[in-house]
Short mmCIF file of C-alpha atoms in Angstrom, two decimals:
data_model
loop_
_atom_site.label_atom_id
_atom_site.label_comp_id
_atom_site.label_asym_id
_atom_site.label_seq_id
_atom_site.Cartn_x
_atom_site.Cartn_y
_atom_site.Cartn_z
CA VAL A 1 -34.39 83.80 205.13
CA LEU A 2 -37.97 83.03 204.10
CA PHE A 3 -38.20 79.99 206.40
CA ARG A 4 -36.81 81.99 209.33
CA SER A 5 -39.47 84.64 208.76
CA ILE A 6 -42.15 81.95 208.65
CA ARG A 7 -40.92 80.47 211.97
CA ILE A 8 -41.04 83.88 213.68
CA HIS A 9 -44.50 84.48 212.24
CA GLN A 10 -45.63 81.06 213.56
CA LEU A 11 -44.23 81.87 217.01
CA ALA A 12 -46.16 85.15 217.04
CA LYS A 13 -49.40 83.46 215.97
CA ARG A 14 -49.06 80.62 218.53
CA SER A 15 -48.34 83.13 221.29
CA GLY A 16 -51.09 85.59 220.43
CA LEU A 17 -48.64 88.32 219.41
CA GLU A 18 -48.96 90.87 216.68
CA ILE A 19 -46.02 90.95 214.30
CA GLY A 20 -44.71 93.67 212.00
CA TRP A 21 -41.85 93.55 209.48
CA LYS A 22 -39.76 96.37 208.10
CA LYS A 23 -37.10 96.28 205.41
CA GLY A 24 -34.40 98.82 204.84
CA GLY A 25 -31.78 100.65 206.75
CA ASN A 26 -30.22 104.03 207.16
CA ASN A 27 -26.81 105.51 207.74
CA LEU A 28 -26.82 104.41 211.42
CA VAL A 29 -27.33 100.66 211.02
CA LYS A 30 -28.17 98.42 208.08
CA PRO A 31 -29.84 95.27 209.43
CA ASP A 32 -30.73 92.27 207.29
CA ASP A 33 -34.26 92.53 208.63
CA THR A 34 -36.31 94.35 211.26
CA PHE A 35 -39.42 93.10 213.01
CA GLU A 36 -41.50 93.82 216.06
CA LEU A 37 -43.62 91.64 218.32
CA THR A 38 -46.45 93.18 220.33
CA LYS A 39 -48.43 91.86 223.26
CA GLN A 40 -49.14 94.69 225.72
CA LYS A 41 -45.92 96.46 224.73
CA THR A 42 -43.93 96.29 221.52
CA ALA A 43 -40.47 94.73 221.40
CA HIS A 44 -38.29 95.74 218.45
CA PHE A 45 -35.76 93.40 216.86
CA PHE A 46 -32.98 93.84 214.34
CA LEU A 47 -31.77 90.71 212.61
CA GLU A 48 -28.12 90.39 211.57
CA GLU A 49 -27.61 87.05 209.81
CA GLU A 50 -24.12 85.56 209.76
CA HIS A 51 -23.71 82.83 207.15
CA LYS A 52 -20.04 83.17 206.26
CA LYS A 53 -17.04 83.09 208.53
CA LYS A 54 -16.01 86.62 209.50
CA ASP A 55 -13.13 87.75 211.66
CA TYR A 56 -13.77 89.38 215.03
CA ASP A 57 -12.84 92.81 213.65
CA ALA A 58 -15.61 92.66 211.04
CA LEU A 59 -18.23 91.40 213.49
CA HIS A 60 -17.24 93.95 216.12
CA GLU A 61 -17.46 96.80 213.60
CA LYS A 62 -20.82 95.56 212.34
CA LEU A 63 -22.41 95.18 215.80
CA LYS A 64 -20.82 98.00 217.81
CA PRO A 65 -23.11 100.73 216.38
CA TYR A 66 -26.15 98.86 217.73
CA VAL A 67 -24.63 98.92 221.22
CA MET A 68 -23.55 102.56 221.01
CA LEU A 69 -26.92 103.79 219.65
CA HIS A 70 -29.18 101.79 221.97
CA GLY A 71 -31.47 104.11 223.93
CA THR A 72 -30.43 107.27 222.07
CA GLY A 73 -32.51 110.00 220.51
CA GLN A 74 -30.53 109.48 217.32
CA MET A 75 -31.93 105.95 217.04
CA LYS A 76 -35.45 107.16 217.90
CA GLU A 77 -35.27 109.76 215.13
CA ALA A 78 -33.94 107.30 212.55
CA TRP A 79 -36.06 104.23 213.37
CA GLY A 80 -38.94 105.43 215.57
CA PHE A 81 -37.78 103.56 218.68
CA ARG A 82 -34.85 103.69 221.12
CA TYR A 83 -34.78 100.19 222.61
CA TYR A 84 -34.33 96.92 220.76
CA THR A 85 -32.65 93.54 220.68
CA VAL A 86 -30.28 92.53 217.90
CA ILE A 87 -30.69 88.85 216.98
CA VAL A 88 -27.52 87.38 215.45
CA PRO A 89 -28.01 83.85 214.07
CA MET A 90 -24.59 82.25 213.56
CA ARG A 91 -23.70 79.36 211.24
CA ASP A 92 -23.17 76.92 214.14
CA ALA A 93 -22.82 76.65 217.93
CA ASP A 94 -18.99 76.69 217.84
CA ALA A 95 -18.94 80.00 215.93
CA MET A 96 -21.50 81.46 218.34
CA ASN A 97 -19.66 80.32 221.46
CA ASN A 98 -16.28 81.56 220.21
CA LEU A 99 -17.74 84.97 219.45
CA LEU A 100 -19.41 85.14 222.87
CA VAL A 101 -16.05 84.44 224.55
CA HIS A 102 -14.39 87.29 222.64
CA PHE A 103 -17.28 89.70 223.21
CA LYS A 104 -17.01 88.93 226.94
CA GLY A 105 -13.44 90.25 226.70
CA SER A 106 -11.63 86.91 226.82
CA CYS A 107 -9.69 84.96 224.24
CA ASN A 108 -9.80 81.22 223.60
CA CYS A 109 -7.43 81.25 220.61
CA ILE A 110 -4.86 78.48 220.45
CA ASP A 111 -2.40 80.43 218.28
CA ILE A 112 -0.03 82.47 220.49
CA ASN A 113 0.07 85.30 217.92
CA MET A 114 -3.71 85.60 218.04
CA LYS A 115 -3.67 85.52 221.86
CA ASN A 116 -1.19 88.39 221.85
CA LYS A 117 -3.31 90.29 219.31
CA HIS A 118 -6.38 89.89 221.53
CA LYS A 119 -4.74 91.10 224.76
CA GLY A 120 -6.62 94.05 226.17
CA ALA A 121 -9.99 92.69 224.99
CA PRO A 122 -10.25 94.69 221.75
CA PHE A 123 -13.59 93.06 220.84
CA LYS A 124 -15.36 93.42 224.18
CA LEU A 125 -19.07 94.15 223.75
CA THR A 126 -20.62 92.91 226.99
CA THR A 127 -24.30 93.69 226.63
CA ASP A 128 -27.75 92.14 226.75
CA ILE A 129 -28.97 93.77 223.54
CA LEU A 130 -26.88 91.50 221.27
CA ALA A 131 -28.54 88.07 221.34
CA PHE A 132 -26.68 85.26 219.58
CA THR A 133 -28.16 81.99 218.40
CA THR A 134 -27.69 79.52 215.55
CA HIS A 135 -29.55 79.27 212.25
CA ASP A 136 -30.64 75.76 213.24
CA ASP A 137 -32.11 76.93 216.56
CA MET A 138 -33.94 79.77 214.79
CA MET A 139 -35.56 77.17 212.55
CA THR A 140 -36.38 74.49 215.12
CA LYS A 141 -36.63 76.06 218.59
CA THR A 142 -38.05 79.59 218.27
CA ASN A 143 -40.17 79.19 221.41
CA GLU A 144 -37.24 77.99 223.58
CA PRO A 145 -34.42 79.91 225.31
CA ILE A 146 -32.06 80.08 222.32
CA LEU A 147 -30.80 83.66 222.65
CA HIS A 148 -27.42 84.04 224.37
CA THR A 149 -25.73 87.30 225.39
CA SER A 150 -22.11 88.17 226.04
CA SER A 151 -23.11 89.10 229.60
CA GLY A 152 -23.98 85.44 230.19
CA LYS A 153 -27.79 85.51 229.95
CA THR A 154 -29.92 83.07 227.97
CA PHE A 155 -33.55 83.76 227.13
CA ALA A 156 -36.37 83.14 224.66
CA PHE A 157 -38.13 85.58 222.32
CA LEU A 158 -41.17 85.43 224.57
CA ASP A 159 -39.06 86.58 227.55
CA ILE A 160 -38.52 89.87 225.72
CA VAL A 161 -42.13 90.47 224.69
CA LYS A 162 -44.20 91.50 227.71
#
């Protein structure tokens, strides 16, 4: 976690951005970390680290509140801002890509029982506010387009900060 914070701080410094960090949470969402990058405008980020294998139910339940609360007065009251991006570093590219497929509303499971369970796209969260990457990319490529969304977009941190 410390090295990831250092890499984001280095990106901000190299790019002439101001950076701010915030710890904590509330009853709406409980991120692992919160930071903001400012150039002319401020972009807010929640960080949700995924180190251990979790099932799609657990990930969906953890991330759905961010999607539902985005842009709401409830979020503004609780955190001081309405709009944000949730960065979700995954343990590896396979885990990230599998989750993206399910959040798009598809299923790439081999097991027929799991395919049947996933009919009707129960985990669909097609949005641009959830940005998935890998821990390795967060450590080595912070200035590159490493953020992938379930809507099919790929972008860099600096694409968000205007």
